[in-house]
Amino acid sequence: MGNEPLCYCGLAADLKMSRTTTNPGRRFMGCLRYEIGEGCGFFRWVDPATEEEHYKTLLATFIKKSDRCHCQRRQGRSKFRVAAIIIAVVIFLMLSIMLFV
């Protein structure tokens, strides 16, 4: 904290990672507001470019697999939440029926 460059908005730039096939895994600093469409366009590479196509392909593959794992984990969590809500509603309904009968 405090060493980050400031973007043109005056905010501390955010460290991000490229997910493109031309620069997979390459880190860069960018405006915090970029993702919400209000960014100032500040951009600065942190890592040097990789020239070896083999490494680019390998990195791109790892990034895709990592993204898939994160997506599957999120889907698993939401399925668990839905199941927990359904179980809670069923228990609530059963208790309500038992109390009023």
Short mmCIF file of N, CA, C and O in Angstrom, two decimals:
data_model
loop_
_atom_site.label_atom_id
_atom_site.label_comp_id
_atom_site.label_asym_id
_atom_site.label_seq_id
_atom_site.Cartn_x
_atom_site.Cartn_y
_atom_site.Cartn_z
N MET A 1 0.85 -1.18 0.00
CA MET A 1 0.00 0.00 0.00
C MET A 1 0.89 1.24 0.00
O MET A 1 1.89 1.28 0.68
N GLY A 2 0.49 2.25 -0.73
CA GLY A 2 1.23 3.47 -0.78
C GLY A 2 2.27 3.52 -1.90
O GLY A 2 2.69 4.58 -2.30
N ASN A 3 2.71 2.36 -2.41
CA ASN A 3 3.68 2.32 -3.50
C ASN A 3 3.02 2.20 -4.86
O ASN A 3 3.70 2.24 -5.88
N GLU A 4 1.72 2.00 -4.90
CA GLU A 4 1.02 1.82 -6.17
C GLU A 4 1.03 3.14 -6.94
O GLU A 4 0.86 4.20 -6.36
N PRO A 5 1.18 3.05 -8.25
CA PRO A 5 1.08 4.28 -9.04
C PRO A 5 -0.37 4.77 -9.03
O PRO A 5 -1.31 3.98 -8.86
N LEU A 6 -0.54 6.05 -9.19
CA LEU A 6 -1.87 6.63 -9.26
C LEU A 6 -2.32 6.66 -10.72
O LEU A 6 -1.54 6.97 -11.62
N CYS A 7 -3.60 6.33 -10.92
CA CYS A 7 -4.14 6.45 -12.27
C CYS A 7 -4.50 7.91 -12.52
O CYS A 7 -4.31 8.76 -11.65
N TYR A 8 -5.03 8.20 -13.70
CA TYR A 8 -5.36 9.57 -14.04
C TYR A 8 -6.56 10.10 -13.24
O TYR A 8 -6.77 11.30 -13.18
N CYS A 9 -7.30 9.19 -12.60
CA CYS A 9 -8.41 9.60 -11.72
C CYS A 9 -7.89 10.04 -10.35
O CYS A 9 -8.64 10.57 -9.55
N GLY A 10 -6.60 9.74 -10.07
CA GLY A 10 -6.03 10.07 -8.78
C GLY A 10 -6.15 8.93 -7.78
O GLY A 10 -5.80 9.09 -6.61
N LEU A 11 -6.64 7.77 -8.22
CA LEU A 11 -6.78 6.60 -7.34
C LEU A 11 -5.57 5.70 -7.48
O LEU A 11 -4.91 5.69 -8.52
N ALA A 12 -5.28 4.91 -6.44
CA ALA A 12 -4.20 3.93 -6.54
C ALA A 12 -4.59 2.90 -7.58
O ALA A 12 -5.69 2.35 -7.56
N ALA A 13 -3.70 2.65 -8.53
CA ALA A 13 -3.97 1.68 -9.60
C ALA A 13 -4.07 0.28 -9.02
O ALA A 13 -3.43 -0.04 -8.01
N ASP A 14 -4.87 -0.55 -9.66
CA ASP A 14 -5.14 -1.91 -9.21
C ASP A 14 -4.28 -2.89 -9.99
O ASP A 14 -4.14 -2.76 -11.21
N LEU A 15 -3.71 -3.89 -9.30
CA LEU A 15 -2.92 -4.92 -9.97
C LEU A 15 -3.88 -5.95 -10.57
O LEU A 15 -4.73 -6.49 -9.87
N LYS A 16 -3.76 -6.20 -11.85
CA LYS A 16 -4.65 -7.13 -12.56
C LYS A 16 -3.80 -8.12 -13.34
O LYS A 16 -2.58 -7.95 -13.45
N MET A 17 -4.44 -9.16 -13.88
CA MET A 17 -3.72 -10.15 -14.67
C MET A 17 -4.40 -10.29 -16.03
O MET A 17 -5.62 -10.45 -16.11
N SER A 18 -3.60 -10.26 -17.07
CA SER A 18 -4.10 -10.41 -18.43
C SER A 18 -4.57 -11.84 -18.65
O SER A 18 -3.90 -12.79 -18.25
N ARG A 19 -5.71 -11.99 -19.32
CA ARG A 19 -6.23 -13.29 -19.67
C ARG A 19 -6.31 -13.46 -21.19
O ARG A 19 -7.00 -14.31 -21.69
N THR A 20 -5.60 -12.60 -21.89
CA THR A 20 -5.60 -12.69 -23.36
C THR A 20 -4.63 -13.76 -23.83
O THR A 20 -3.72 -14.15 -23.09
N THR A 21 -4.82 -14.24 -25.05
CA THR A 21 -3.92 -15.25 -25.58
C THR A 21 -2.57 -14.65 -25.97
O THR A 21 -1.57 -15.36 -26.01
N THR A 22 -2.51 -13.36 -26.23
CA THR A 22 -1.24 -12.73 -26.59
C THR A 22 -0.38 -12.40 -25.37
O THR A 22 0.84 -12.34 -25.48
N ASN A 23 -1.00 -12.19 -24.20
CA ASN A 23 -0.26 -11.87 -22.98
C ASN A 23 -0.82 -12.63 -21.78
O ASN A 23 -1.16 -12.03 -20.76
N PRO A 24 -0.96 -13.95 -21.86
CA PRO A 24 -1.60 -14.69 -20.76
C PRO A 24 -0.78 -14.63 -19.47
O PRO A 24 0.43 -14.82 -19.48
N GLY A 25 -1.45 -14.29 -18.38
CA GLY A 25 -0.82 -14.28 -17.07
C GLY A 25 0.05 -13.08 -16.80
O GLY A 25 0.58 -12.92 -15.71
N ARG A 26 0.20 -12.21 -17.77
CA ARG A 26 1.06 -11.03 -17.59
C ARG A 26 0.33 -10.01 -16.70
O ARG A 26 -0.82 -9.68 -16.94
N ARG A 27 1.02 -9.56 -15.68
CA ARG A 27 0.39 -8.63 -14.73
C ARG A 27 0.53 -7.18 -15.21
O ARG A 27 1.51 -6.83 -15.85
N PHE A 28 -0.49 -6.39 -14.86
CA PHE A 28 -0.45 -4.97 -15.22
C PHE A 28 -1.20 -4.16 -14.17
O PHE A 28 -1.98 -4.69 -13.38
N MET A 29 -0.91 -2.87 -14.14
CA MET A 29 -1.62 -1.95 -13.26
C MET A 29 -2.66 -1.24 -14.12
O MET A 29 -2.38 -0.84 -15.26
N GLY A 30 -3.85 -1.07 -13.56
CA GLY A 30 -4.92 -0.41 -14.30
C GLY A 30 -5.82 0.37 -13.38
O GLY A 30 -5.81 0.19 -12.15
N CYS A 31 -6.61 1.24 -13.95
CA CYS A 31 -7.56 2.06 -13.19
C CYS A 31 -8.57 1.18 -12.47
O CYS A 31 -9.07 0.20 -13.02
N LEU A 32 -8.87 1.51 -11.21
CA LEU A 32 -9.85 0.76 -10.42
C LEU A 32 -11.24 0.79 -11.05
O LEU A 32 -12.02 -0.14 -10.90
N ARG A 33 -11.55 1.87 -11.73
CA ARG A 33 -12.89 2.06 -12.29
C ARG A 33 -13.08 1.40 -13.66
O ARG A 33 -14.15 1.48 -14.24
N TYR A 34 -12.04 0.75 -14.19
CA TYR A 34 -12.10 0.15 -15.52
C TYR A 34 -13.25 -0.84 -15.65
O TYR A 34 -13.98 -0.83 -16.63
N GLU A 35 -13.41 -1.71 -14.66
CA GLU A 35 -14.40 -2.80 -14.75
C GLU A 35 -15.84 -2.29 -14.74
O GLU A 35 -16.73 -2.99 -15.18
N ILE A 36 -16.08 -1.09 -14.23
CA ILE A 36 -17.45 -0.57 -14.22
C ILE A 36 -17.67 0.40 -15.38
O ILE A 36 -18.69 1.06 -15.45
N GLY A 37 -16.70 0.49 -16.28
CA GLY A 37 -16.86 1.31 -17.48
C GLY A 37 -16.63 2.79 -17.28
O GLY A 37 -16.99 3.59 -18.13
N GLU A 38 -16.04 3.17 -16.15
CA GLU A 38 -15.81 4.59 -15.89
C GLU A 38 -14.33 4.90 -15.72
O GLU A 38 -13.96 5.90 -15.15
N GLY A 39 -13.48 4.02 -16.21
CA GLY A 39 -12.05 4.19 -16.01
C GLY A 39 -11.45 5.31 -16.84
O GLY A 39 -12.02 5.75 -17.83
N CYS A 40 -10.27 5.74 -16.41
CA CYS A 40 -9.58 6.84 -17.09
C CYS A 40 -8.65 6.33 -18.19
O CYS A 40 -8.07 7.12 -18.92
N GLY A 41 -8.49 5.02 -18.30
CA GLY A 41 -7.64 4.45 -19.33
C GLY A 41 -6.20 4.20 -18.90
O GLY A 41 -5.37 3.82 -19.71
N PHE A 42 -5.91 4.42 -17.61
CA PHE A 42 -4.54 4.19 -17.14
C PHE A 42 -4.18 2.71 -17.27
O PHE A 42 -4.96 1.84 -16.92
N PHE A 43 -2.97 2.45 -17.79
CA PHE A 43 -2.52 1.08 -18.02
C PHE A 43 -1.00 1.07 -18.01
O PHE A 43 -0.36 1.90 -18.66
N ARG A 44 -0.41 0.11 -17.25
CA ARG A 44 1.04 -0.03 -17.23
C ARG A 44 1.39 -1.49 -16.96
O ARG A 44 0.93 -2.07 -15.97
N TRP A 45 2.20 -2.09 -17.84
CA TRP A 45 2.64 -3.47 -17.63
C TRP A 45 3.56 -3.53 -16.42
O TRP A 45 4.37 -2.65 -16.20
N VAL A 46 3.43 -4.61 -15.62
CA VAL A 46 4.32 -4.87 -14.49
C VAL A 46 5.35 -5.92 -14.89
O VAL A 46 6.52 -5.79 -14.56
N ASP A 47 4.90 -6.95 -15.59
CA ASP A 47 5.78 -8.05 -16.01
C ASP A 47 6.31 -7.81 -17.42
O ASP A 47 5.62 -7.23 -18.26
N PRO A 48 7.52 -8.31 -17.69
CA PRO A 48 8.03 -8.22 -19.07
C PRO A 48 7.25 -9.15 -20.00
O PRO A 48 6.64 -10.12 -19.55
N ALA A 49 7.27 -8.84 -21.27
CA ALA A 49 6.58 -9.66 -22.26
C ALA A 49 7.27 -11.01 -22.39
O ALA A 49 8.48 -11.11 -22.26
N THR A 50 6.48 -12.06 -22.65
CA THR A 50 7.02 -13.39 -22.91
C THR A 50 7.01 -13.61 -24.41
O THR A 50 5.97 -13.49 -25.05
N GLU A 51 8.15 -13.92 -24.95
CA GLU A 51 8.26 -14.11 -26.40
C GLU A 51 8.02 -15.56 -26.81
O GLU A 51 7.64 -15.82 -27.93
N GLU A 52 8.26 -16.49 -25.92
CA GLU A 52 8.17 -17.92 -26.25
C GLU A 52 6.70 -18.34 -26.40
O GLU A 52 5.93 -18.26 -25.43
N GLU A 53 6.32 -18.78 -27.57
CA GLU A 53 4.94 -19.21 -27.82
C GLU A 53 4.55 -20.40 -26.93
O GLU A 53 3.41 -20.51 -26.50
N HIS A 54 5.50 -21.28 -26.66
CA HIS A 54 5.22 -22.44 -25.80
C HIS A 54 4.73 -21.99 -24.43
O HIS A 54 3.75 -22.51 -23.91
N TYR A 55 5.41 -21.01 -23.84
CA TYR A 55 5.02 -20.53 -22.52
C TYR A 55 3.67 -19.82 -22.56
O TYR A 55 2.86 -19.94 -21.65
N LYS A 56 3.45 -19.06 -23.63
CA LYS A 56 2.16 -18.37 -23.76
C LYS A 56 1.01 -19.38 -23.82
O LYS A 56 -0.01 -19.22 -23.16
N THR A 57 1.19 -20.45 -24.61
CA THR A 57 0.17 -21.48 -24.73
C THR A 57 -0.05 -22.18 -23.40
O THR A 57 -1.19 -22.41 -22.99
N LEU A 58 1.03 -22.49 -22.71
CA LEU A 58 0.94 -23.16 -21.42
C LEU A 58 0.23 -22.28 -20.40
O LEU A 58 -0.68 -22.74 -19.70
N LEU A 59 0.61 -21.02 -20.33
CA LEU A 59 -0.04 -20.09 -19.39
C LEU A 59 -1.52 -19.93 -19.71
O LEU A 59 -2.36 -19.93 -18.81
N ALA A 60 -1.86 -19.78 -20.99
CA ALA A 60 -3.26 -19.62 -21.39
C ALA A 60 -4.07 -20.84 -20.97
O ALA A 60 -5.21 -20.72 -20.50
N THR A 61 -3.49 -22.04 -21.13
CA THR A 61 -4.17 -23.27 -20.72
C THR A 61 -4.42 -23.30 -19.22
O THR A 61 -5.51 -23.63 -18.77
N PHE A 62 -3.41 -22.95 -18.44
CA PHE A 62 -3.56 -22.93 -16.98
C PHE A 62 -4.61 -21.91 -16.53
O PHE A 62 -5.40 -22.17 -15.63
N ILE A 63 -4.62 -20.76 -17.17
CA ILE A 63 -5.59 -19.72 -16.81
C ILE A 63 -7.01 -20.19 -17.11
O ILE A 63 -7.92 -20.02 -16.30
N LYS A 64 -7.21 -20.83 -18.28
CA LYS A 64 -8.55 -21.34 -18.63
C LYS A 64 -9.00 -22.39 -17.62
O LYS A 64 -10.14 -22.40 -17.18
N LYS A 65 -8.08 -23.30 -17.24
CA LYS A 65 -8.43 -24.34 -16.26
C LYS A 65 -8.76 -23.72 -14.92
O LYS A 65 -9.70 -24.13 -14.24
N SER A 66 -7.99 -22.73 -14.51
CA SER A 66 -8.24 -22.05 -13.24
C SER A 66 -9.60 -21.36 -13.26
O SER A 66 -10.37 -21.45 -12.30
N ASP A 67 -9.91 -20.67 -14.36
CA ASP A 67 -11.22 -20.01 -14.48
C ASP A 67 -12.35 -21.02 -14.41
O ASP A 67 -13.37 -20.78 -13.78
N ARG A 68 -12.17 -22.18 -15.08
CA ARG A 68 -13.19 -23.23 -15.04
C ARG A 68 -13.40 -23.74 -13.62
O ARG A 68 -14.53 -23.95 -13.18
N CYS A 69 -12.31 -23.94 -12.88
CA CYS A 69 -12.41 -24.42 -11.49
C CYS A 69 -13.17 -23.42 -10.63
O CYS A 69 -14.02 -23.79 -9.83
N HIS A 70 -12.84 -22.11 -10.80
CA HIS A 70 -13.53 -21.08 -10.03
C HIS A 70 -15.02 -21.07 -10.36
O HIS A 70 -15.86 -20.93 -9.47
N CYS A 71 -15.34 -21.22 -11.63
CA CYS A 71 -16.74 -21.22 -12.06
C CYS A 71 -17.48 -22.42 -11.47
O CYS A 71 -18.59 -22.29 -10.96
N GLN A 72 -16.87 -23.60 -11.53
CA GLN A 72 -17.50 -24.80 -10.99
C GLN A 72 -17.68 -24.69 -9.48
O GLN A 72 -18.70 -25.11 -8.93
N ARG A 73 -16.71 -24.10 -8.81
CA ARG A 73 -16.82 -23.94 -7.35
C ARG A 73 -17.96 -22.99 -7.01
O ARG A 73 -18.73 -23.23 -6.10
N ARG A 74 -18.09 -21.89 -7.80
CA ARG A 74 -19.19 -20.96 -7.57
C ARG A 74 -20.54 -21.64 -7.79
O ARG A 74 -21.48 -21.45 -7.05
N GLN A 75 -20.64 -22.47 -8.84
CA GLN A 75 -21.88 -23.18 -9.13
C GLN A 75 -22.21 -24.15 -8.00
O GLN A 75 -23.36 -24.29 -7.61
N GLY A 76 -21.20 -24.83 -7.48
CA GLY A 76 -21.40 -25.77 -6.37
C GLY A 76 -21.91 -25.06 -5.13
O GLY A 76 -22.79 -25.55 -4.44
N ARG A 77 -21.35 -23.86 -4.87
CA ARG A 77 -21.80 -23.09 -3.71
C ARG A 77 -23.25 -22.67 -3.86
O ARG A 77 -24.02 -22.73 -2.92
N SER A 78 -23.64 -22.22 -5.06
CA SER A 78 -25.01 -21.77 -5.24
C SER A 78 -25.98 -22.94 -5.16
O SER A 78 -27.08 -22.80 -4.63
N LYS A 79 -25.59 -24.13 -5.64
CA LYS A 79 -26.46 -25.30 -5.49
C LYS A 79 -26.62 -25.65 -4.02
O LYS A 79 -27.71 -26.01 -3.58
N PHE A 80 -25.54 -25.55 -3.25
CA PHE A 80 -25.60 -25.83 -1.81
C PHE A 80 -26.53 -24.83 -1.13
O PHE A 80 -27.33 -25.22 -0.28
N ARG A 81 -26.43 -23.55 -1.50
CA ARG A 81 -27.30 -22.53 -0.90
C ARG A 81 -28.77 -22.80 -1.19
O ARG A 81 -29.62 -22.68 -0.31
N VAL A 82 -29.08 -23.18 -2.43
CA VAL A 82 -30.46 -23.48 -2.80
C VAL A 82 -30.97 -24.66 -1.99
O VAL A 82 -32.08 -24.63 -1.45
N ALA A 83 -30.15 -25.71 -1.88
CA ALA A 83 -30.55 -26.89 -1.10
C ALA A 83 -30.77 -26.51 0.37
O ALA A 83 -31.73 -26.95 0.99
N ALA A 84 -29.90 -25.69 0.93
CA ALA A 84 -30.04 -25.28 2.33
C ALA A 84 -31.31 -24.47 2.54
O ALA A 84 -32.02 -24.64 3.53
N ILE A 85 -31.63 -23.60 1.59
CA ILE A 85 -32.86 -22.80 1.70
C ILE A 85 -34.09 -23.69 1.61
O ILE A 85 -35.04 -23.54 2.40
N ILE A 86 -34.08 -24.65 0.70
CA ILE A 86 -35.22 -25.57 0.55
C ILE A 86 -35.40 -26.38 1.84
O ILE A 86 -36.52 -26.52 2.34
N ILE A 87 -34.32 -26.89 2.40
CA ILE A 87 -34.39 -27.66 3.64
C ILE A 87 -34.92 -26.78 4.77
O ILE A 87 -35.79 -27.21 5.54
N ALA A 88 -34.46 -25.55 4.87
CA ALA A 88 -34.92 -24.64 5.92
C ALA A 88 -36.42 -24.36 5.78
O ALA A 88 -37.16 -24.35 6.77
N VAL A 89 -36.89 -24.16 4.54
CA VAL A 89 -38.31 -23.90 4.30
C VAL A 89 -39.14 -25.12 4.67
O VAL A 89 -40.19 -25.01 5.32
N VAL A 90 -38.69 -26.31 4.28
CA VAL A 90 -39.42 -27.54 4.61
C VAL A 90 -39.50 -27.72 6.12
O VAL A 90 -40.57 -28.04 6.66
N ILE A 91 -38.40 -27.52 6.81
CA ILE A 91 -38.41 -27.65 8.29
C ILE A 91 -39.35 -26.62 8.91
O ILE A 91 -40.13 -26.94 9.80
N PHE A 92 -39.30 -25.38 8.41
CA PHE A 92 -40.19 -24.35 8.92
C PHE A 92 -41.65 -24.72 8.70
O PHE A 92 -42.49 -24.58 9.62
N LEU A 93 -41.98 -25.21 7.51
CA LEU A 93 -43.35 -25.62 7.22
C LEU A 93 -43.79 -26.78 8.10
O LEU A 93 -44.93 -26.80 8.60
N MET A 94 -42.90 -27.76 8.30
CA MET A 94 -43.25 -28.91 9.16
C MET A 94 -43.49 -28.46 10.58
O MET A 94 -44.43 -28.92 11.23
N LEU A 95 -42.64 -27.57 11.10
CA LEU A 95 -42.84 -27.07 12.47
C LEU A 95 -44.13 -26.27 12.58
O LEU A 95 -44.85 -26.38 13.57
N SER A 96 -44.43 -25.48 11.55
CA SER A 96 -45.67 -24.70 11.57
C SER A 96 -46.88 -25.62 11.59
O SER A 96 -47.85 -25.39 12.33
N ILE A 97 -46.86 -26.67 10.79
CA ILE A 97 -47.98 -27.62 10.74
C ILE A 97 -48.13 -28.31 12.08
O ILE A 97 -49.23 -28.49 12.58
N MET A 98 -47.00 -28.71 12.69
CA MET A 98 -47.05 -29.42 13.96
C MET A 98 -47.58 -28.54 15.07
O MET A 98 -48.29 -29.00 15.96
N LEU A 99 -47.27 -27.26 15.04
CA LEU A 99 -47.73 -26.34 16.09
C LEU A 99 -49.21 -26.00 15.96
O LEU A 99 -49.89 -25.80 16.95
N PHE A 100 -49.74 -25.98 14.75
CA PHE A 100 -51.13 -25.59 14.55
C PHE A 100 -52.07 -26.78 14.45
O PHE A 100 -53.27 -26.61 14.31
N VAL A 101 -51.57 -27.99 14.53
CA VAL A 101 -52.45 -29.15 14.45
C VAL A 101 -52.79 -29.65 15.82
O VAL A 101 -52.32 -29.50 16.82
#
